[in-house]
Short mmCIF file of the C-alpha atoms (twelve columns), coordinates in Angstrom:
data_MODEL
# 
_entry.id   MODEL 
# 
loop_
_atom_site.group_PDB 
_atom_site.id 
_atom_site.type_symbol 
_atom_site.label_atom_id 
_atom_site.label_alt_id 
_atom_site.label_comp_id 
_atom_site.label_asym_id 
_atom_site.label_seq_id 
_atom_site.Cartn_x 
_atom_site.Cartn_y 
_atom_site.Cartn_z 
_atom_site.pdbx_PDB_model_num 
ATOM 1   C CA . MET A 1   -9.776  -14.595 6.621   1 
ATOM 2   C CA . LEU A 2   -11.231 -12.173 9.143   1 
ATOM 3   C CA . LYS A 3   -14.195 -13.250 11.271  1 
ATOM 4   C CA . TYR A 4   -16.629 -10.519 12.164  1 
ATOM 5   C CA . LYS A 5   -20.273 -9.548  12.152  1 
ATOM 6   C CA . ILE A 6   -21.680 -6.126  11.295  1 
ATOM 7   C CA . THR A 7   -24.719 -5.138  13.336  1 
ATOM 8   C CA . VAL A 8   -26.871 -2.055  13.443  1 
ATOM 9   C CA . THR A 9   -27.730 -0.494  16.799  1 
ATOM 10  C CA . HIS A 10  -31.282 0.479   17.631  1 
ATOM 11  C CA . GLY A 11  -32.485 3.789   18.876  1 
ATOM 12  C CA . LYS A 12  -32.775 7.371   17.738  1 
ATOM 13  C CA . HIS A 13  -29.379 7.413   15.977  1 
ATOM 14  C CA . PRO A 14  -28.591 3.891   14.745  1 
ATOM 15  C CA . ILE A 15  -25.047 3.099   13.612  1 
ATOM 16  C CA . ALA A 16  -23.344 0.103   12.037  1 
ATOM 17  C CA . GLU A 17  -20.838 -1.616  14.290  1 
ATOM 18  C CA . VAL A 18  -18.247 -4.322  13.602  1 
ATOM 19  C CA . LYS A 19  -18.340 -7.098  16.218  1 
ATOM 20  C CA . SER A 20  -15.455 -9.534  16.466  1 
ATOM 21  C CA . GLU A 21  -13.172 -11.355 18.873  1 
ATOM 22  C CA . ASP A 22  -10.277 -10.489 16.561  1 
ATOM 23  C CA . GLU A 23  -8.630  -7.262  17.780  1 
ATOM 24  C CA . ARG A 24  -7.672  -6.360  14.192  1 
ATOM 25  C CA . CYS A 25  -11.374 -6.337  13.222  1 
ATOM 26  C CA . VAL A 26  -12.277 -4.300  16.292  1 
ATOM 27  C CA . ILE A 27  -9.759  -1.574  15.378  1 
ATOM 28  C CA . ALA A 28  -10.737 -1.679  11.688  1 
ATOM 29  C CA . GLY A 29  -14.394 -1.361  12.786  1 
ATOM 30  C CA . GLU A 30  -13.565 1.651   14.947  1 
ATOM 31  C CA . MET A 31  -11.914 3.219   11.920  1 
ATOM 32  C CA . LEU A 32  -14.944 2.572   9.705   1 
ATOM 33  C CA . LEU A 33  -17.281 4.018   12.299  1 
ATOM 34  C CA . ALA A 34  -15.167 7.115   12.882  1 
ATOM 35  C CA . GLU A 35  -14.565 7.661   9.147   1 
ATOM 36  C CA . ARG A 36  -18.003 6.597   7.876   1 
ATOM 37  C CA . GLY A 37  -18.425 9.863   5.962   1 
ATOM 38  C CA . LEU A 38  -15.204 9.065   4.023   1 
ATOM 39  C CA . LEU A 39  -15.811 5.384   3.252   1 
ATOM 40  C CA . GLN A 40  -15.739 5.909   -0.518  1 
ATOM 41  C CA . ASN A 41  -12.406 7.743   -0.208  1 
ATOM 42  C CA . LEU A 42  -11.014 4.822   1.811   1 
ATOM 43  C CA . LEU A 43  -12.324 2.313   -0.723  1 
ATOM 44  C CA . ASP A 44  -10.792 4.347   -3.574  1 
ATOM 45  C CA . ALA A 45  -7.396  4.269   -1.796  1 
ATOM 46  C CA . VAL A 46  -7.616  0.472   -1.431  1 
ATOM 47  C CA . ASN A 47  -8.722  0.044   -5.054  1 
ATOM 48  C CA . SER A 48  -5.804  2.179   -6.300  1 
ATOM 49  C CA . VAL A 49  -3.521  -0.562  -4.992  1 
ATOM 50  C CA . LEU A 50  -5.624  -3.671  -5.659  1 
ATOM 51  C CA . LYS A 51  -7.191  -2.696  -9.000  1 
ATOM 52  C CA . ASP A 52  -5.032  0.022   -10.480 1 
ATOM 53  C CA . GLY A 53  -1.694  -1.511  -9.583  1 
ATOM 54  C CA . GLU A 54  -0.225  1.325   -7.547  1 
ATOM 55  C CA . PRO A 55  2.577   0.025   -5.289  1 
ATOM 56  C CA . CYS A 56  1.068   1.740   -2.209  1 
ATOM 57  C CA . SER A 57  -1.562  4.238   -1.178  1 
ATOM 58  C CA . SER A 58  -2.612  6.087   1.919   1 
ATOM 59  C CA . PHE A 59  -5.750  7.413   3.551   1 
ATOM 60  C CA . ALA A 60  -6.053  10.084  6.214   1 
ATOM 61  C CA . GLY A 61  -9.362  10.684  7.919   1 
ATOM 62  C CA . ASN A 62  -10.488 12.508  11.022  1 
ATOM 63  C CA . ALA A 63  -9.091  10.140  13.600  1 
ATOM 64  C CA . PHE A 64  -7.509  7.277   11.644  1 
ATOM 65  C CA . SER A 65  -5.038  6.845   8.838   1 
ATOM 66  C CA . ALA A 66  -4.062  3.846   6.732   1 
ATOM 67  C CA . TYR A 67  -0.994  2.874   4.732   1 
ATOM 68  C CA . ILE A 68  -2.089  0.425   2.065   1 
ATOM 69  C CA . THR A 69  -0.021  -2.070  0.062   1 
ATOM 70  C CA . PRO A 70  -1.287  -4.964  -2.048  1 
ATOM 71  C CA . ASP A 71  -0.634  -7.396  0.817   1 
ATOM 72  C CA . ILE A 72  -1.055  -5.476  4.084   1 
ATOM 73  C CA . THR A 73  -2.890  -2.429  5.311   1 
ATOM 74  C CA . LYS A 74  -1.546  -0.663  8.398   1 
ATOM 75  C CA . ILE A 75  -4.230  1.213   10.325  1 
ATOM 76  C CA . SER A 76  -3.240  3.919   12.822  1 
ATOM 77  C CA . ASN A 77  -5.456  5.629   15.366  1 
ATOM 78  C CA . GLU A 78  -4.105  9.191   15.443  1 
ATOM 79  C CA . ILE A 79  -5.761  9.929   18.770  1 
ATOM 80  C CA . THR A 80  -4.650  6.949   20.854  1 
ATOM 81  C CA . ASP A 81  -1.527  6.023   18.875  1 
ATOM 82  C CA . GLY A 82  -2.987  2.495   18.580  1 
ATOM 83  C CA . GLY A 83  -3.206  0.503   15.420  1 
ATOM 84  C CA . THR A 84  -3.170  -2.813  13.636  1 
ATOM 85  C CA . GLU A 85  -2.283  -4.589  10.405  1 
ATOM 86  C CA . LEU A 86  -4.523  -6.778  8.320   1 
ATOM 87  C CA . PRO A 87  -4.593  -8.286  4.808   1 
ATOM 88  C CA . THR A 88  -5.672  -5.621  2.287   1 
ATOM 89  C CA . THR A 89  -8.063  -7.916  0.393   1 
ATOM 90  C CA . ASP A 90  -9.854  -8.798  3.663   1 
ATOM 91  C CA . PHE A 91  -9.979  -5.115  4.638   1 
ATOM 92  C CA . LYS A 92  -11.557 -4.249  1.292   1 
ATOM 93  C CA . LYS A 93  -14.307 -6.834  1.874   1 
ATOM 94  C CA . LEU A 94  -14.934 -5.380  5.322   1 
ATOM 95  C CA . ILE A 95  -15.118 -1.821  3.976   1 
ATOM 96  C CA . LYS A 96  -17.583 -2.808  1.213   1 
ATOM 97  C CA . GLU A 97  -19.839 -4.729  3.595   1 
ATOM 98  C CA . TYR A 98  -19.739 -1.945  6.206   1 
ATOM 99  C CA . LYS A 99  -20.450 0.678   3.544   1 
ATOM 100 C CA . ARG A 100 -23.530 -1.274  2.311   1 
ATOM 101 C CA . LYS A 101 -24.865 -1.621  5.889   1 
ATOM 102 C CA . ASN A 102 -24.192 2.034   6.656   1 
ATOM 103 C CA . GLU A 103 -26.016 3.189   3.519   1 
ATOM 104 C CA . ARG A 104 -29.089 1.131   4.459   1 
ATOM 105 C CA . ILE A 105 -29.520 2.971   7.769   1 
ATOM 106 C CA . LYS A 106 -32.296 5.533   7.458   1 
ATOM 107 C CA . ARG A 107 -31.095 8.869   8.670   1 
# 
């Protein structure tokens, strides 16, 4: 199980940020921040594997991509060539929580 906290920054342009000592969560959080306009697309890609039974799925955003299987999601940062792997069910929980926090921010 991933350990993280999602906070909202203060100021003129608040954003939701994932805070964690786990490097996997940090990278996943960077992806969610960078791709926050495409969170529903990312969630749909995860659900196609976890709910609809597809053997694999993929997501390509502005700076990050993900290869999703029922067990593991591989996240790649297309700018820095960095990346990580994390359990897909844990990643889905993180996406849903981040999406809720992001939607609560008044723009």
